[in-house]
Coordinates of C-alpha atoms in Angstrom, one line a residue:
Chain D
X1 CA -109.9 239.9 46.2
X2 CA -111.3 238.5 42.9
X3 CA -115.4 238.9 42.6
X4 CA -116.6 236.0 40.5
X5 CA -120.4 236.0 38.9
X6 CA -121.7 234.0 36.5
X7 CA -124.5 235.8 34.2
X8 CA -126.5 235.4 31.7
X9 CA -126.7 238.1 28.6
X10 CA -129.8 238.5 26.3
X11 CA -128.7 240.7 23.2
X12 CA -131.7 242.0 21.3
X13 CA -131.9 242.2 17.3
X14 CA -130.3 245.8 17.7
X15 CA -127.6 244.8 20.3
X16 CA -126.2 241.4 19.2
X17 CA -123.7 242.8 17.0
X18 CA -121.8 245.1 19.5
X19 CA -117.4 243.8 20.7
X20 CA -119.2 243.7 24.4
X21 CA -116.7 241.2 25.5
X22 CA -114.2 243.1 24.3
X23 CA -114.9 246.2 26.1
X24 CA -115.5 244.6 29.3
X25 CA -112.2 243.1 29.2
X26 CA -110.5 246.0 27.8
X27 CA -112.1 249.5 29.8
X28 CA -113.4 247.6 33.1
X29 CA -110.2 244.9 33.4
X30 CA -112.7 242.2 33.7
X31 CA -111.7 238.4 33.0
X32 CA -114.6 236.5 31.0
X33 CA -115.1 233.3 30.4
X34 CA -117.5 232.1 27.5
X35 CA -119.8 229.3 29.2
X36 CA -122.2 229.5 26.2
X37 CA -122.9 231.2 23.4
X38 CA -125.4 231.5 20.9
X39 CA -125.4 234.1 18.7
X40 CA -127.0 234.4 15.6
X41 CA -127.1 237.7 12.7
X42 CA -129.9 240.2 12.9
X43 CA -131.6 238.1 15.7
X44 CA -132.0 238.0 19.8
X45 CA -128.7 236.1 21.2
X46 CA -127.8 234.6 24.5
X47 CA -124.7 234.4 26.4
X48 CA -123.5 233.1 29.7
X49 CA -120.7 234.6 31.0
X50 CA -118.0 234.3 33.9
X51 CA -116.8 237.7 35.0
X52 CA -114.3 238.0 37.5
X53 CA -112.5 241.3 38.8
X54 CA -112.7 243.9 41.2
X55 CA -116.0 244.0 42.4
X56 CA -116.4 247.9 41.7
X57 CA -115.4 247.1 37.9
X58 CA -117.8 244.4 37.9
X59 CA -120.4 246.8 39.0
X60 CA -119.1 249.2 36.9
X61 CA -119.1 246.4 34.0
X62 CA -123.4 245.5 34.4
X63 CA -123.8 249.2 34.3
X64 CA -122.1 249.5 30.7
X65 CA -123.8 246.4 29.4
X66 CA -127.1 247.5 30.8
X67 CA -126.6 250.6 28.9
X68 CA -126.0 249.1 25.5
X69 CA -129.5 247.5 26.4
X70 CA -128.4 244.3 27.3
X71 CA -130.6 242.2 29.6
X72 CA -128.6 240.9 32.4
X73 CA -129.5 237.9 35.2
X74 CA -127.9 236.0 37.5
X75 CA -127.4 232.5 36.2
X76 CA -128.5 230.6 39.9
X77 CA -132.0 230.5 38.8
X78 CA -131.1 229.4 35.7
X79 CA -130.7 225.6 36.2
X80 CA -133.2 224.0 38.1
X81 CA -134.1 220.1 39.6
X82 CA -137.9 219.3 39.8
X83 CA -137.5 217.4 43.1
X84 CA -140.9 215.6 42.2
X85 CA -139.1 214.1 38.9
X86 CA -135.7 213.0 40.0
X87 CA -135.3 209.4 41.2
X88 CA -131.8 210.0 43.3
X89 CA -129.9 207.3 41.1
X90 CA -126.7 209.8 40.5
X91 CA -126.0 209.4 36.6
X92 CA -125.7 213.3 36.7
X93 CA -122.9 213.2 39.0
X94 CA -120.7 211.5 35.7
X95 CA -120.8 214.7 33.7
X96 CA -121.2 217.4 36.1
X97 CA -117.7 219.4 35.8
X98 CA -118.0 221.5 39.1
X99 CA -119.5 218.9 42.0
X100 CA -123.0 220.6 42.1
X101 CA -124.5 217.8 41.9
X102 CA -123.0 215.6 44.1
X103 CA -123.8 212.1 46.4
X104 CA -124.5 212.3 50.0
X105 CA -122.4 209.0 51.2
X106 CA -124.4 208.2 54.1
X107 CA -128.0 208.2 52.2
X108 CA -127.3 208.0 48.8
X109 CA -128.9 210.8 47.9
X110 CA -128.5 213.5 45.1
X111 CA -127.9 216.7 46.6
X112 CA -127.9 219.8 43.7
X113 CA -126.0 223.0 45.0
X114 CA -127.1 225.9 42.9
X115 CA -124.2 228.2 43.9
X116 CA -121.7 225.7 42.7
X117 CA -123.7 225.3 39.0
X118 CA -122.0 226.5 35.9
X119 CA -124.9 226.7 34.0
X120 CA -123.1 224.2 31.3
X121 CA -126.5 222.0 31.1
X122 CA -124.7 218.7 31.0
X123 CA -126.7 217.1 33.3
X124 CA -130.3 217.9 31.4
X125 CA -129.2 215.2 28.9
X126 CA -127.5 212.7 31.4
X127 CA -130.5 213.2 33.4
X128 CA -132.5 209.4 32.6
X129 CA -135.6 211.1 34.1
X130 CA -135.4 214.6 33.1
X131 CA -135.5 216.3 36.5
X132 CA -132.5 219.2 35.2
X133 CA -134.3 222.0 33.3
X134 CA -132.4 224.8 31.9
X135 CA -134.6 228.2 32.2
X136 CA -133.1 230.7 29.5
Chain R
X1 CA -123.9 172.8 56.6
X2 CA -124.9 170.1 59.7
X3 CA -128.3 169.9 61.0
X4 CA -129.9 173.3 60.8
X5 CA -130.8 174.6 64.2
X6 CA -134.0 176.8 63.1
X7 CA -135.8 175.5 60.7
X8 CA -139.5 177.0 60.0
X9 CA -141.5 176.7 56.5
X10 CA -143.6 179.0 54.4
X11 CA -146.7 178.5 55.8
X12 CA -146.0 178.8 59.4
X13 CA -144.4 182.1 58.3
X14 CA -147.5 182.8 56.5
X15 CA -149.5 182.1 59.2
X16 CA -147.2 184.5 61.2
X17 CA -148.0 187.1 58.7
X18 CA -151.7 186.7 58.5
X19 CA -151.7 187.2 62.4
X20 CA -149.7 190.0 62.0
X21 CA -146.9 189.2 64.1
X22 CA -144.2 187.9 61.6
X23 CA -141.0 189.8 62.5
X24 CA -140.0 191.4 59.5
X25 CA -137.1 193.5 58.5
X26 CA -135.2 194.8 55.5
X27 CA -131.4 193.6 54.0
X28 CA -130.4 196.8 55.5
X29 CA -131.5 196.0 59.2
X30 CA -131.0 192.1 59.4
X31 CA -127.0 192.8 58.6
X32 CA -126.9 194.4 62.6
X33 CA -129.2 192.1 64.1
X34 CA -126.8 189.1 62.5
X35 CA -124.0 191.0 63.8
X36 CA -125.2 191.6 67.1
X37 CA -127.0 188.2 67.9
X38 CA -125.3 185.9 65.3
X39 CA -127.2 183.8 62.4
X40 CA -129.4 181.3 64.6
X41 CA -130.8 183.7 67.0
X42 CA -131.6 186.1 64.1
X43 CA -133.1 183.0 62.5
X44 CA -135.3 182.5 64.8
X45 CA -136.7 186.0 65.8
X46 CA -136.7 187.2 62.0
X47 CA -139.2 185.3 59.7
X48 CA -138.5 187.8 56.7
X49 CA -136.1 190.4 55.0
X50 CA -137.4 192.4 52.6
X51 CA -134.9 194.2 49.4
X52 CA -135.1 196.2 47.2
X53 CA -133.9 198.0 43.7
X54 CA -135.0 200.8 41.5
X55 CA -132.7 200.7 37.8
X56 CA -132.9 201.1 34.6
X57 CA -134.2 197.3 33.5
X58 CA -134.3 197.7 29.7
X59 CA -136.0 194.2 29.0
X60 CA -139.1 194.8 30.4
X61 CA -142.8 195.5 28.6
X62 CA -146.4 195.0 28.7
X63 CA -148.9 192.8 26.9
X64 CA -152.4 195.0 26.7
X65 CA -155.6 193.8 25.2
X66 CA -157.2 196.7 23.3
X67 CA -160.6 195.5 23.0
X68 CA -162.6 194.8 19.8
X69 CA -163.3 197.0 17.9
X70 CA -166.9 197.2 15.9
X71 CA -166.3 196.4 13.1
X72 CA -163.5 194.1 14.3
X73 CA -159.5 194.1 13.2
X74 CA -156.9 191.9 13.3
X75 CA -154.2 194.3 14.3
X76 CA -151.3 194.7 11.9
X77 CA -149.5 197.3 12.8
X78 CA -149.9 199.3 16.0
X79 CA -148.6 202.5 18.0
X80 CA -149.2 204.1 21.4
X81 CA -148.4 207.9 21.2
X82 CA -146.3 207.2 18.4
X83 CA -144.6 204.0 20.1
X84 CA -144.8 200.8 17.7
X85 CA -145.9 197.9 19.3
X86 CA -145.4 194.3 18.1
X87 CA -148.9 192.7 16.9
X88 CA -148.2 189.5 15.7
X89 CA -150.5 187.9 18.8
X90 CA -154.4 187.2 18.1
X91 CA -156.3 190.1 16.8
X92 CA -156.3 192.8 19.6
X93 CA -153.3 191.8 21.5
X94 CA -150.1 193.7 21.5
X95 CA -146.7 193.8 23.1
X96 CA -144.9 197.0 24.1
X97 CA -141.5 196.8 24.7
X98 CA -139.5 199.6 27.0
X99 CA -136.7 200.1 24.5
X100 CA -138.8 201.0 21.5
X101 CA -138.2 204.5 20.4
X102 CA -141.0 206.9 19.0
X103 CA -141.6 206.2 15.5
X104 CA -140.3 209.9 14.7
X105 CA -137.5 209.9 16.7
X106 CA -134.2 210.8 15.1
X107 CA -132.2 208.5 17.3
X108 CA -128.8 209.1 17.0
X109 CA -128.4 211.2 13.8
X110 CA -127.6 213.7 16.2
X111 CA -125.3 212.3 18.5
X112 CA -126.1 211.5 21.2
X113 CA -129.2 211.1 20.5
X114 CA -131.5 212.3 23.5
X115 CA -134.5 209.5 22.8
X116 CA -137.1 211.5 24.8
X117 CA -140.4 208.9 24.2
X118 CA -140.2 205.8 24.2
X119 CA -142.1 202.3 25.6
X120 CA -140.8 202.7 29.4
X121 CA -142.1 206.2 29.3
X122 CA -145.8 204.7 27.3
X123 CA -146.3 202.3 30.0
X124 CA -145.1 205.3 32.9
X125 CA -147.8 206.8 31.2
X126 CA -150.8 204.5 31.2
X127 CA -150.1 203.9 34.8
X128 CA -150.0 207.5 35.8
X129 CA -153.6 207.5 34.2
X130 CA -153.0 209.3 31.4
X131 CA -154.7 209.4 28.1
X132 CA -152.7 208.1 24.9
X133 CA -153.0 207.7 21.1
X134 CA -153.7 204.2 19.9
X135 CA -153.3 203.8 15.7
X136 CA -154.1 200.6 14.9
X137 CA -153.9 199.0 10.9
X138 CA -155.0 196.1 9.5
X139 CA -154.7 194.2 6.5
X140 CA -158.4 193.3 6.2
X141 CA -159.9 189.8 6.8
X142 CA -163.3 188.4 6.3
X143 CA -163.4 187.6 10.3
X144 CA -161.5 191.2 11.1
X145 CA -162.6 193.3 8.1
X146 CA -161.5 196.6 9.8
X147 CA -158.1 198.3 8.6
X148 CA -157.9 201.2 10.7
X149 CA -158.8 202.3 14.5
X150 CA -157.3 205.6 15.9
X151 CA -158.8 206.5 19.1
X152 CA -158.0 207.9 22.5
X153 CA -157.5 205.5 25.1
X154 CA -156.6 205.2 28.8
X155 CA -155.1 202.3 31.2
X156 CA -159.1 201.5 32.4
X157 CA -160.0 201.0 28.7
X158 CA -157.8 198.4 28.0
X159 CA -159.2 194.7 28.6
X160 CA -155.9 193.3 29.9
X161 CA -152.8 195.0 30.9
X162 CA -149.8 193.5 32.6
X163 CA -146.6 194.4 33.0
X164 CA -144.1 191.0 31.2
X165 CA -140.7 191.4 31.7
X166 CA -138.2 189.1 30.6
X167 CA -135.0 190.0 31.8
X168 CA -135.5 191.7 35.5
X169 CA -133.6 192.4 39.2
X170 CA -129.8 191.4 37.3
X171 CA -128.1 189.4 40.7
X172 CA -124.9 191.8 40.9
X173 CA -123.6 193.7 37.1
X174 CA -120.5 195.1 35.8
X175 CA -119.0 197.9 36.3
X176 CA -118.1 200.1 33.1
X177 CA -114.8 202.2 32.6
X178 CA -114.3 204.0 29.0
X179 CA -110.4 203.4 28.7
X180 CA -110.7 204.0 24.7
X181 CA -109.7 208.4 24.1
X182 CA -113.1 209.7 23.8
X183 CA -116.4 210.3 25.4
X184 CA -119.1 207.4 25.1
X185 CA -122.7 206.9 25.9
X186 CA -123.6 203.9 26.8
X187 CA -126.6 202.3 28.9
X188 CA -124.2 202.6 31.8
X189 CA -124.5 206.2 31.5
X190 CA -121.8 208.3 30.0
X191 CA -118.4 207.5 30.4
X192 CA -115.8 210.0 30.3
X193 CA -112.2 208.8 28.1
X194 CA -108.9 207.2 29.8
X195 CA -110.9 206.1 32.6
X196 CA -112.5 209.1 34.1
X197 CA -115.3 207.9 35.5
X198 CA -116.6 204.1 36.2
X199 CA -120.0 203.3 36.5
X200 CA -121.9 200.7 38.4
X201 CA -126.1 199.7 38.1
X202 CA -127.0 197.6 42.3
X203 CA -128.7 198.3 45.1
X204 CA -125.6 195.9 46.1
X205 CA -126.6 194.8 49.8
X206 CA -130.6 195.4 49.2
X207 CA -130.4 193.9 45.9
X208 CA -132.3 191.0 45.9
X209 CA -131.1 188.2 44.0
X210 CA -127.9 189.3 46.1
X211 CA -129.7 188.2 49.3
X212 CA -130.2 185.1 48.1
X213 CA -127.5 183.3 46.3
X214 CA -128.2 180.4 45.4
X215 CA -131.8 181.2 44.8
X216 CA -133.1 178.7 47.6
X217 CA -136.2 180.7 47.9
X218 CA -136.8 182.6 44.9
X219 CA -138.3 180.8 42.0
X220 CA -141.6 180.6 39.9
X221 CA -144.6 181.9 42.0
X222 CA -142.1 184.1 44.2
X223 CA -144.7 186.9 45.3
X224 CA -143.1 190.3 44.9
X225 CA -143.2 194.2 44.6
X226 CA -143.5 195.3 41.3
X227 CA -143.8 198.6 40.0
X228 CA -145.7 199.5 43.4
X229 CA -147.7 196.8 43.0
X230 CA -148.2 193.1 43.6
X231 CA -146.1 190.6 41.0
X232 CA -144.8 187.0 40.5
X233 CA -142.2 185.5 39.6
X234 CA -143.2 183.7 36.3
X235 CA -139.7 182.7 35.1
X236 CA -136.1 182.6 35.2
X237 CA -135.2 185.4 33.5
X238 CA -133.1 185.5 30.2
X239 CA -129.4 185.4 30.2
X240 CA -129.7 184.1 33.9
X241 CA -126.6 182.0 34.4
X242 CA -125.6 180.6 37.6
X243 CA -122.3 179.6 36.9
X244 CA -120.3 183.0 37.5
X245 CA -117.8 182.7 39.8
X246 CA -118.8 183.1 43.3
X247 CA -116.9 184.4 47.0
X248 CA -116.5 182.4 49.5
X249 CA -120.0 183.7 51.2
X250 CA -121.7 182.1 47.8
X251 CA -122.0 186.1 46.3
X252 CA -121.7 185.8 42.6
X253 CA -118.8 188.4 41.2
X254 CA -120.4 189.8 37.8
X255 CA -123.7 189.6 36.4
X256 CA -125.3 186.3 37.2
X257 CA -129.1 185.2 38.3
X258 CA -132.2 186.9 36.4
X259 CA -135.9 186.9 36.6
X260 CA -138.8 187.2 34.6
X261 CA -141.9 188.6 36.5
X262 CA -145.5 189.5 35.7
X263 CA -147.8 191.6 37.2
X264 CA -151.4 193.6 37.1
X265 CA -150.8 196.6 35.0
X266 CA -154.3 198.4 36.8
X267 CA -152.8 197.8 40.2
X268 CA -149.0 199.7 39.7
X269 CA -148.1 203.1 40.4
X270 CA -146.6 205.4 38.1
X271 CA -143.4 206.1 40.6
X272 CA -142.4 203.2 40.6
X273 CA -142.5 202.9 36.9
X274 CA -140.8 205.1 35.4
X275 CA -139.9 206.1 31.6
X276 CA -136.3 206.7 31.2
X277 CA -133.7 208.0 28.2
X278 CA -130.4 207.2 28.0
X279 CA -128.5 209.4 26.2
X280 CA -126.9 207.9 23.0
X281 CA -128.7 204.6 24.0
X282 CA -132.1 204.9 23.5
X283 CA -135.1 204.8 25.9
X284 CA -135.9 201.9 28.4
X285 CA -137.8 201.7 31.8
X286 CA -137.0 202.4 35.4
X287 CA -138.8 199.8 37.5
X288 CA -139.0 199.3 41.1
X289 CA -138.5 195.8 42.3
X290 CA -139.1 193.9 45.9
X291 CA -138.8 191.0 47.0
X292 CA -139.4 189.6 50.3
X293 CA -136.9 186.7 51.6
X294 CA -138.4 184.3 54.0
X295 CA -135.7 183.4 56.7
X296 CA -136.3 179.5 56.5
X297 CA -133.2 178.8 58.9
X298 CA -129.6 180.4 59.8
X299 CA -128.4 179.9 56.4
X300 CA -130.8 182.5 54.9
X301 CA -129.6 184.6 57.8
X302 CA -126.1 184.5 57.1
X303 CA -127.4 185.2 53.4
X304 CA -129.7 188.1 54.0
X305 CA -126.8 190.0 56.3
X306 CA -124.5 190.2 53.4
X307 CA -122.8 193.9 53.6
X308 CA -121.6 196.1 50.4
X309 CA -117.9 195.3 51.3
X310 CA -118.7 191.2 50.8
X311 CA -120.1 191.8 47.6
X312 CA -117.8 192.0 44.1
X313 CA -117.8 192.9 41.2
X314 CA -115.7 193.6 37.9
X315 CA -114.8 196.2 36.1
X316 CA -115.4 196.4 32.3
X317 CA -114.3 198.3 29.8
X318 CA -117.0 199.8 27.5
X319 CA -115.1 201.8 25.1
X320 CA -113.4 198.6 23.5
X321 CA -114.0 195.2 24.7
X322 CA -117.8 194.9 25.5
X323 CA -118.6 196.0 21.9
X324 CA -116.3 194.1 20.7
X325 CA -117.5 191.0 23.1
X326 CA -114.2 190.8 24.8
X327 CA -114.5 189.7 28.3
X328 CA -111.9 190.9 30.0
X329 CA -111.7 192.2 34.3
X330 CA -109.4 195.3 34.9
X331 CA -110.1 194.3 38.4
X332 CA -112.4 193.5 41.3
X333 CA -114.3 196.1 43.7
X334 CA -116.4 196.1 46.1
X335 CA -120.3 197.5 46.3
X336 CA -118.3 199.2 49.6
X337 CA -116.1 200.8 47.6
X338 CA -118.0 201.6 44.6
X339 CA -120.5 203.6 46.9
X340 CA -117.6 205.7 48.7
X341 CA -117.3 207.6 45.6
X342 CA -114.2 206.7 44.4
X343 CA -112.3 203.8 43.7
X344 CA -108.1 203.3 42.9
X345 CA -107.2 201.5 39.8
X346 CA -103.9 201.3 38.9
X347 CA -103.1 203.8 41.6
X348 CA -105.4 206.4 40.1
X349 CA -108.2 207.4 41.9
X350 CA -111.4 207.0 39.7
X351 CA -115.2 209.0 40.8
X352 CA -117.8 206.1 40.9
X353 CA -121.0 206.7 39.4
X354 CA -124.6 205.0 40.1
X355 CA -127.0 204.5 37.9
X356 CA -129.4 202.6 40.4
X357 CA -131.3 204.4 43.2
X358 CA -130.2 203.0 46.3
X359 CA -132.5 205.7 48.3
X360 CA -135.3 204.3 46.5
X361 CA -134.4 200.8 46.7
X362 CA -134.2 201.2 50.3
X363 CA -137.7 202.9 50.2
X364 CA -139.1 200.0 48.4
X365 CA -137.8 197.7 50.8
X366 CA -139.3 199.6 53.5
X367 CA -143.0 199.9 51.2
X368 CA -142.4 196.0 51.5
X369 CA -141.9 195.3 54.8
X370 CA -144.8 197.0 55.6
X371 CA -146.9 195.4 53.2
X372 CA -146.5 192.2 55.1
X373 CA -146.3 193.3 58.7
X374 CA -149.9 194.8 57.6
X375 CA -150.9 191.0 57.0
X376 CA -152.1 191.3 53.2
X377 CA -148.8 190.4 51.8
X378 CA -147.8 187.2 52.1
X379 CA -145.2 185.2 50.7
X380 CA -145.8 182.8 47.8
X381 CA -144.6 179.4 47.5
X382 CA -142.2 178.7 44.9
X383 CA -143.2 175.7 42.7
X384 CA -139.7 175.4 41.0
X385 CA -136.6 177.4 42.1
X386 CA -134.1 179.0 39.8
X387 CA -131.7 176.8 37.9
X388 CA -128.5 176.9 39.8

């Protein structure tokens, strides 16, 4: 069966140069998906990253990047609503590509699932009230 | 319409209220009771339904009253945190509008543009009791010889502050569909290309202008809930046009009836006011509106019970006709449908998106109700109805 996780990388100013995709693909057979990326020369970089594979090679995979001295973290946390801010009007639900955010029919409310996120920060823009805040 | 079989006025209803015993309930709960005991019964036990909506409403502002200053100025030019105001009033009265963007905001030269401050989120502001930045110029007169005031201010330091909005509570609004090939912003919200996702702005069935079609009892001096707290009905609104075409049931079927209302800036609350940005559009304001529908006879029954499914409304396409001021209808749909989530246009199943709170329309319907059933709220008189 095929382990997904979604994580996010934090390269240092030593580490950001290093083909990590590359080897996690090529020595721990892992498929990766590039949700974001910035990386810049000489400076600390971020990347959020789908990694999907056996779930020992995935293991296997965090050990190798942890290693290299590449801070690694789940990406749940990593997009949050402020319940006191949002006004349950559903404009979010327009560019939100996986359903986490999503209507309740019967209430009409705005109901954000967390497991479902992608971490692709559409919604902080779309947000009219800015109650979707991106943690990074 | 014969002879009406309930017929009560305002101020036996308001005496009802005073008492505290007016029967009072909201567009949600008077469609059952219709259903259940039919239009004249519910006539005669209900004396008021209460609606509600929380949107985006972009023409809206606030007239303040600074103060003089010593020595005095005939303001010029004026911002709040950055916000212009308009001055050209007497000396220390200003307008600010919801849509005005920070002076330093780099609108869309990044597109979309993410307009983070603006006037909606000013006045959100001065209500919640914070403390902004007033800059004030002036030219210099031998009356107002002052030509600059920067100071610190808060809501309690102004004179005179009350919410004006032109153009409020739009009686039903298009829906908006992008069938041009790439992504738009608009103030419906973002709409993805070829039709991917169509957006709609009504608290439909608690909506209400929608609860009263032909505006019998809404009108200037219509008391009401604005921004949390109490307002009037000063005006119709602009662009209110009476003359869309209408359903059988007298529901318009696009964007018809407007109001302008007025209300105490001091007495609002800051949830019920809120600052909003549209992406790509620009800022504006998010305003709660309420407004309480006496229930005169059957007919305002019949009119209160509307339901989501009787109520139309067309859908629009953003990415080329409305800018280009084409009006064309790629069909009629139902608040009904619209709130399932999805709707089918030419056999392709489109995700609906709102853009109006209906939980917190319903929750200012509720705030309402309970306004009057606590006998402080009663209903005012309109001296001159909406043009129909």
């Amino acid at each position: 069966m095929l382990y997904t996780q979604k994580i996010v990388l934090r390269f240092s100013k030593k580490t950001w140069d290093k083909p990590i995709v590359y080897r996690l693909a090529k020595d721990y057979n892992l498929i990766f998906n590039i949700l974001k990326a910035s990386v810049f020369p000489k400076q600390e970089s971020l990347m959020v990253l789908e990694l999907s594979g056996t779930e020992e090679n995935y293991h296997r995979g965090i050990e190798y990047l942890m290693s290299k001295g590449i801070t690694v973290e789940p990406i749940e946390h990593d997009i949050e609503r402020d319940e006191a801010v949002c006004i349950h009007c559903g404009a979010c639900t327009a560019v939100c590509p996986t359903g986490a955010l999503s209507i309740h029919r019967e209430t009409m409310e705005v109901s954000f699932c967390t497991e479902m996120c992608v971490g692709c920060e559409l919604c902080i823009k779309a947000c009219p009230v800015r109650a979707m805040k991106a943690s990074f | 319409m014969g002879a009406k079989k309930v017929q009560k006025s305002y101020e036996e209803i308001n005496e009802r209220i005073r008492k505290g015993e007016a029967v009072v309930v909201t567009a949600e709960e008077i469609i059952d009771i219709v259903e259940e005991k039919g239009v004249v019964e519910a006539a005669r036990e209900v004396d008021v339904v209460t609606t509600g909506t929380f949107a985006p409403m972009c023409s809206s502002g606030a007239f303040l009253n600074f103060g003089h200053t010593s020595p005095k100025i005939k303001a010029h030019r004026v911002w709040l945190n950055n916000v212009p105001a308009y001055a050209g009033l007497a000396a220390v009265d200003i307008y600010i509008g919801a849509t005005e963007p920070a002076k330093d905001d780099p609108l869309n030269k990044v597109y979309p543009g993410s307009f983070d401050y603006g006037g909606g989120h000013l006045i959100h502001d001065l209500v919640a009791g914070k403390e902004v930045e007033l800059v004030v110029e002036g030219y210099g007169t031998h009356c107002y010889p002052n030509k600059l005031v920067q100071m610190r201010v808060t809501l309690d330091d102004f004179v005179d502050a009350f919410l004006f909005n032109p153009r409020n509570a739009y009686q039903n609004y298009n829906c908006a569909i992008n069938l041009s090939d790439k992504v738009i912003y608009t103030y419906m919200g973002t709409l993805k290309p070829q039709g991917g996702n169509v957006n709609y702005c009504s608290a439909g069935q608690l909506s209400p202008l929608l609860n009263d079609p032909y505006y019998r009892t809404i009108g200037v001096g219509t008391k009401i809930f604005l921004g949390g707290g109490e307002g009037f009905v000063v005006w119709s609104g602009t662009q209110h046009n009476p003359h869309v075409p209408r359903g059988a049931n007298g529901v318009v079927k696009g964007p018809a009836g407007t109001i302008a209302v007025v209300g105490d800036l001091k007495g609002m609350k800051p949830e019920w006011l809120r600052g909003g940005s549209i992406q790509g559009y620009g800022p504006t304001m998010i305003v709660g509106i309420g407004i309480p529908i006496p229930i005169l006879d059957e007919e305002m029954a019949r009119f209160t019970a509307v339901k989501d499914e009787e109520i139309y409304t067309q859908i629009v396409d953003y990415g080329v006709d409305y800018p280009q001021g084409v009006n064309k209808s790629y069909g009629e749909v139902s608040y009904k449908e619209l709130k399932s989530g999805q709707i089918i246009l030419n056999g392709k199943e489109i995700p609906t998106v709102p853009l109006s709170s209906y939980l917190k329309a319903k929750e200012i319907a509720s705030i309402l109700k309970e306004w009057i059933q606590d006998g402080w709220f009663t209903l005012g008189v309109p001296q001159k109805t909406l043009p129909i």
